[in-house]
Structure formats: C-alpha cells, structure tokens
Amino acid sequence: MYPKLIIDMKKLESNIDACAKITRDDGGCSMMIVTKCLCADRVVCEMIAKHPKVDFLADSRVENIKKYSDLMAPYGKQSVLLRLPMMCEIEDLVKHVDISQNSEMATIRAIAEEAKKQGKTHRIILMVDLGDLREGMFYQDEIKILEAAAEIEAMDGVELYGMGTNLTCYGAIIPKNDNLSILCDIAGKVEAKIGRKLELISGGNSSSIYLIWKNDMPEKISNLRLGESFLLGNDTAYGETDPGTCHDAVLVEAQIIELKDKPSLPIGEVGKDAFGNVPEYEDRGIISRAILGIGKQDTEVDGMIPLDERIEVLGGSSDHMILDMTKCKGDYKVGDTVKFRLEYGALLKASTSAYVEKEYI
Ligand SMILES: *Cc1c(COP(=O)(O)O)cnc(C)c1O
C-alpha cells in the first residue's frame, strides 16, 4: 500500500556507525540516538538497541519510550526522556524511563517522591539554557543552578546524572566552543560543589556534532544526542553532510492517481487555498501535471525532494500532492510511483501519520 515509508535498515545502521565514529571514536563522547523522528518504530529501535556503539535511546515522549523500554536492560542501554516531564506523567516516567532532562525543582521533587514510592532511583540531567531560550535553567543564574544541583544531590529517589543543553531549536542558536564552554564551566562548579564527577555533560543535538570534526568541541563535553544526523545525515548547524552518512536511508513512496496535460496557471479569480493562503503561480504554459495520493495529512509536502531530478513539486493540499512532470513526460503513467528524500519535518510527520505504511528493506 502507498504512501509508504521505505526504511533501509543497512543504511540506517551504517549512518549510526558513521555518527559513532565521529562522536565516540574521534570525540570521546557517549552517544544518545534519538528515536522521536521515527515515532520510536519498534523494528528500528531494536536495531538501535542492539548496536554496540549506542549508549542511550532518547525520545521526547514517554509513550514512545514505553514501546522499547523492555529492550534497554537486555542490551545494556538506558532510556532518556528529552522533553521536560509533565507533572501528569511522572508515575509513567519513573516506571518506564531511566533518565530524564529537567529544569524545574518542583518536577524533580515530584519525581523523587514517586521514585521512592516505586522503590527506584531516577536519573536526572539538569538542563542549562545557553541562550536558545527553550528549556533549561538560564546560564546567568549560576547560583540557582548550583543550589539546584546541591538539592538534587541531597534527595533520595533521584540521582544527579549529568548536565546538558539544547541549542538550534527555538532560537536557532548555533553551538560553538564559546557557548558550550559556559556549560562546561558551570558543570565544573557543580562537580566541585557536590564533590564528584558527573556521569555526562550533554553538548546538544545534531547541530553540535560538526564541532568534533572541526576539532573545536570543548574537552569536557562527553555526550551528544543525535536524531537528524543518523536518520538523514544532516549537520543541522551549517547544512553540511555528516562525514560517512547518507541522506536516503529513509524515503517516501507515493502513487500517481492522475497524470494530465493542463495549464500551469489556474483559471478564474484567485481566492484562498484550502489552508487559507493566497497562492502564487508561475506561468509555464501547458505542463504535464501528476497528482499523487499523499498530502499534508501524511507529510510536509514542501519537505519532499523527488529522487528523479526531472520532477518538480508544485504543491499540495490535505490529501493530494501535485508535481510538474513535463521533463519526464512519457516515462510515468497512472499507477506508477514516485520516491522522495525527506527533510526533518516531512519525515517526522510521515512517521507519525496513521495513513503512511512502513516497509523495511
Ligand atoms: C529532538 C531533540 C534532540 C535531537 O535533535 P536532532 O536535531 O534530531 O539531533 C536532542 N535533544 C533534544 C532535547 C530534543 O528535543
């Protein structure tokens, strides 16, 4: 059935190998592989859990981690919740997740209470905001960070496992030696205060890995959390390709449901499209237009790149995608399929859509 995601397990595994070579072998960092962009797909997560160079599996949602929490102990891995826990999910968090990223003492206290109830110790990564302005204790409030660390250290039920930061998400701030050094500096002061070394200092996501091959990663950073780099091979700081990775480990394939010669300009008064936008069109005369059975309910039409370079994406609506196939006229017919590489948003949406099938090759 179409549309479907085609997941090439060998290529994904080889992307993890390439990321591990950079992160672990060259960078001396442990590696969290982030599973949210494939909606914690069980088949892929089993492969990741078995991979000898992966240390942690991380996801933003407890529901996703639940799907693979049984694989952690057998393969010697730990699970990590990336999004700050909601108060309403703390029971599940403690039950199913080993480590979580946190920035609020009220939440950490509630986790500690729940963990004591369940007879467990939950590990905490204390997040520091270096200016991207999403999660984390603000780096300028150093005294508050030190107090928080000391309080966590003194609590039963939780263990201060490490510190971390997240960049290039909300504020699109690029990780550099200077901003990550601030995290290292604060972590050093925390270690002095609690009198022991932290297990890990997590230096960010796929936008941080470039610092290793540019030889500019601060020494003290000891962990990276990688999603887009192992899935799509993208260095998300400057848009380069992570050395040794490929961009086509995951593809989308969709089927042609109409293929006709029609004008490139709609005819009549232009109002708003199905999503309330006023569209603009380029007059290319009569073109060969294909409609595919895939749309914005399934993926992000603008984030799809046809493998056949002669094809151009014109746009889409909820259930349709429209292509200009003039340059490959005659090579396709109704019922044929078209394959696409994906950008991050398109992959995220396709893997969470109930309408998109998965095929593993
Ligand atoms: C999603 C996420 C990641 C992974 O991001 P990529 O850019 O896909 O590597 C890492 N950390 C946090 C906190 C996240 O939410």
Tab-separated table of C-alpha atoms in Angstrom, residues 107-302:
chain	number	residue	atom	x	y	z
A	107	THR	CA	9.073	18.496	38.947
A	108	ILE	CA	12.302	16.938	40.226
A	109	ARG	CA	10.890	16.823	43.771
A	110	ALA	CA	7.751	15.108	42.456
A	111	ILE	CA	9.898	12.594	40.535
A	112	ALA	CA	11.858	11.870	43.726
A	113	GLU	CA	8.664	11.253	45.697
A	114	GLU	CA	7.300	8.919	43.016
A	115	ALA	CA	10.601	7.080	42.671
A	116	LYS	CA	10.717	6.446	46.420
A	117	LYS	CA	7.164	5.086	46.186
A	118	GLN	CA	8.204	2.732	43.378
A	119	GLY	CA	11.443	1.791	45.119
A	120	LYS	CA	13.563	3.161	42.291
A	121	THR	CA	16.243	5.768	41.653
A	122	HIS	CA	15.541	8.004	38.660
A	123	ARG	CA	18.463	9.760	36.992
A	124	ILE	CA	18.336	13.497	36.285
A	125	ILE	CA	20.108	15.520	33.615
A	126	LEU	CA	19.886	19.149	34.714
A	127	MET	CA	19.386	21.359	31.673
A	128	VAL	CA	21.073	24.738	31.195
A	129	ASP	CA	19.764	27.276	28.666
A	130	LEU	CA	22.723	28.912	26.910
A	131	GLY	CA	20.569	31.405	25.012
A	132	ASP	CA	18.423	29.371	22.618
A	133	LEU	CA	15.558	30.167	25.016
A	134	ARG	CA	13.802	26.853	25.063
A	135	GLU	CA	14.317	24.585	28.101
A	136	GLY	CA	16.897	24.898	30.846
A	137	MET	CA	17.909	26.992	33.836
A	138	PHE	CA	19.250	30.237	32.421
A	139	TYR	CA	23.047	30.181	32.363
A	140	GLN	CA	23.337	33.600	34.023
A	141	ASP	CA	21.532	32.299	37.121
A	142	GLU	CA	24.584	30.336	38.157
A	143	ILE	CA	23.852	30.484	41.879
A	144	LYS	CA	20.394	28.991	41.325
A	145	ILE	CA	21.910	26.204	39.217
A	146	LEU	CA	24.435	25.354	41.937
A	147	GLU	CA	21.689	25.374	44.590
A	148	ALA	CA	19.501	23.128	42.430
A	149	ALA	CA	22.347	20.672	41.886
A	150	ALA	CA	23.080	20.527	45.612
A	151	GLU	CA	19.403	19.947	46.428
A	152	ILE	CA	19.107	17.104	43.867
A	153	GLU	CA	22.314	15.581	45.198
A	154	ALA	CA	20.834	15.515	48.700
A	155	MET	CA	17.494	13.952	47.644
A	156	ASP	CA	16.562	10.284	47.842
A	157	GLY	CA	14.842	8.772	44.782
A	158	VAL	CA	16.808	10.775	42.236
A	159	GLU	CA	20.435	10.918	41.189
A	160	LEU	CA	22.087	13.900	39.518
A	161	TYR	CA	23.453	12.034	36.499
A	162	GLY	CA	24.631	14.891	34.365
A	163	MET	CA	24.033	18.299	32.843
A	164	GLY	CA	23.053	19.261	29.354
A	165	THR	CA	21.967	21.950	26.973
A	166	ASN	CA	19.838	22.196	23.869
A	167	LEU	CA	20.519	24.606	21.025
A	168	THR	CA	19.357	25.309	17.454
A	169	CYS	CA	15.738	24.579	18.301
A	170	TYR	CA	13.700	27.618	19.254
A	171	GLY	CA	16.261	30.373	18.927
A	172	ALA	CA	18.262	28.651	16.155
A	173	ILE	CA	21.450	29.431	18.079
A	174	ILE	CA	24.466	27.530	16.761
A	175	PRO	CA	26.601	25.553	19.230
A	176	LYS	CA	30.148	26.904	19.411
A	177	ASN	CA	33.149	26.366	21.571
A	178	ASP	CA	32.345	29.577	23.480
A	179	ASN	CA	28.704	28.881	24.429
A	180	LEU	CA	29.326	25.177	25.182
A	181	SER	CA	32.322	26.187	27.307
A	182	ILE	CA	29.914	28.103	29.541
A	183	LEU	CA	28.060	24.822	30.178
A	184	CYS	CA	31.357	23.056	30.910
A	185	ASP	CA	32.339	25.817	33.271
A	186	ILE	CA	29.074	25.610	35.212
A	187	ALA	CA	29.273	21.794	35.268
A	188	GLY	CA	32.788	22.064	36.699
A	189	LYS	CA	31.487	24.280	39.516
A	190	VAL	CA	28.635	21.825	40.167
A	191	GLU	CA	31.155	18.982	40.379
A	192	ALA	CA	33.238	20.974	42.834
A	193	LYS	CA	30.151	21.675	44.932
A	194	ILE	CA	28.922	18.055	45.099
A	195	GLY	CA	32.421	16.640	45.345
A	196	ARG	CA	32.245	14.146	42.491
A	197	LYS	CA	32.355	13.973	38.706
A	198	LEU	CA	29.071	13.950	36.767
A	199	GLU	CA	28.412	10.968	34.517
A	200	LEU	CA	27.833	13.095	31.416
A	201	ILE	CA	27.810	16.630	30.051
A	202	SER	CA	25.479	16.565	27.063
A	203	GLY	CA	26.509	19.113	24.454
A	204	GLY	CA	23.416	19.133	22.274
A	205	ASN	CA	21.861	17.539	19.206
A	206	SER	CA	22.736	17.109	15.533
A	207	SER	CA	23.827	20.736	15.342
A	208	SER	CA	26.744	20.056	17.720
A	209	ILE	CA	28.431	17.117	16.007
A	210	TYR	CA	30.242	19.359	13.492
A	211	LEU	CA	32.330	20.750	16.351
A	212	ILE	CA	34.039	17.363	16.628
A	213	TRP	CA	35.165	17.171	13.021
A	214	LYS	CA	36.124	20.867	13.131
A	215	ASN	CA	38.196	19.982	16.216
A	216	ASP	CA	36.501	22.691	18.241
A	217	MET	CA	34.451	20.731	20.807
A	218	PRO	CA	35.254	21.654	24.422
A	219	GLU	CA	37.082	18.775	26.122
A	220	LYS	CA	34.545	18.398	28.914
A	221	ILE	CA	31.524	17.723	26.655
A	222	SER	CA	31.011	13.978	26.989
A	223	ASN	CA	27.720	13.205	25.256
A	224	LEU	CA	25.679	14.091	22.168
A	225	ARG	CA	22.015	13.383	21.366
A	226	LEU	CA	21.627	12.548	17.691
A	227	GLY	CA	18.430	12.255	15.668
A	228	GLU	CA	18.584	14.005	12.320
A	229	SER	CA	22.245	13.177	11.780
A	230	PHE	CA	21.754	9.410	11.884
A	231	LEU	CA	18.393	9.467	10.069
A	232	LEU	CA	19.105	11.972	7.319
A	233	GLY	CA	22.861	12.545	7.535
A	234	ASN	CA	22.353	16.255	8.162
A	235	ASP	CA	24.682	18.502	10.132
A	236	THR	CA	21.987	20.952	11.233
A	237	ALA	CA	24.347	23.781	12.211
A	238	TYR	CA	25.528	24.685	8.711
A	239	GLY	CA	23.667	22.222	6.480
A	240	GLU	CA	26.659	20.058	5.611
A	241	THR	CA	26.599	16.269	5.315
A	242	ASP	CA	27.872	14.401	8.367
A	243	PRO	CA	31.002	12.587	7.106
A	244	GLY	CA	30.261	8.978	6.179
A	245	THR	CA	26.452	9.280	6.305
A	246	CYS	CA	23.878	9.140	3.523
A	247	HIS	CA	20.684	11.174	3.030
A	248	ASP	CA	18.490	8.396	1.636
A	249	ALA	CA	18.196	5.834	4.427
A	250	VAL	CA	14.504	6.714	4.726
A	251	LEU	CA	12.351	7.509	1.676
A	252	VAL	CA	8.672	8.116	0.980
A	253	GLU	CA	6.979	6.458	-1.989
A	254	ALA	CA	3.589	7.630	-3.281
A	255	GLN	CA	1.376	6.606	-6.213
A	256	ILE	CA	0.217	8.641	-9.220
A	257	ILE	CA	-3.593	8.933	-9.298
A	258	GLU	CA	-3.894	11.427	-12.163
A	259	LEU	CA	-1.482	12.425	-14.934
A	260	LYS	CA	-2.662	15.015	-17.443
A	261	ASP	CA	-1.514	17.930	-19.560
A	262	LYS	CA	-3.052	21.089	-18.133
A	263	PRO	CA	-2.153	24.766	-17.862
A	264	SER	CA	0.255	25.862	-15.137
A	265	LEU	CA	-1.986	28.789	-14.211
A	266	PRO	CA	-5.382	28.211	-12.543
A	267	ILE	CA	-8.303	29.795	-14.393
A	268	GLY	CA	-10.664	32.276	-12.714
A	269	GLU	CA	-10.488	34.696	-9.796
A	270	VAL	CA	-7.832	33.669	-7.247
A	271	GLY	CA	-9.168	33.367	-3.672
A	272	LYS	CA	-7.592	31.454	-0.798
A	273	ASP	CA	-6.395	27.845	-0.966
A	274	ALA	CA	-7.582	25.060	1.363
A	275	PHE	CA	-5.259	26.323	4.105
A	276	GLY	CA	-6.237	29.990	3.882
A	277	ASN	CA	-3.194	31.125	1.905
A	278	VAL	CA	-3.263	33.149	-1.305
A	279	PRO	CA	-1.202	31.077	-3.720
A	280	GLU	CA	1.172	32.368	-6.356
A	281	TYR	CA	1.741	30.567	-9.630
A	282	GLU	CA	4.341	30.695	-12.340
A	283	ASP	CA	3.115	30.570	-15.954
A	284	ARG	CA	4.942	27.704	-17.675
A	285	GLY	CA	2.280	27.168	-20.348
A	286	ILE	CA	0.804	23.694	-20.700
A	287	ILE	CA	2.627	21.202	-18.439
A	288	SER	CA	2.403	17.522	-17.572
A	289	ARG	CA	0.809	17.510	-14.109
A	290	ALA	CA	0.728	14.486	-11.840
A	291	ILE	CA	-1.378	14.110	-8.714
A	292	LEU	CA	-0.098	11.729	-6.029
A	293	GLY	CA	-2.155	10.101	-3.309
A	294	ILE	CA	-0.303	11.797	-0.483
A	295	GLY	CA	-0.884	15.164	1.175
A	296	LYS	CA	-0.451	17.376	4.172
A	297	GLN	CA	-2.234	14.855	6.407
A	298	ASP	CA	0.574	12.434	5.659
A	299	THR	CA	3.674	14.564	5.497
A	300	GLU	CA	5.130	18.018	4.852
A	301	VAL	CA	4.796	18.405	1.088
A	302	ASP	CA	7.387	21.210	0.992
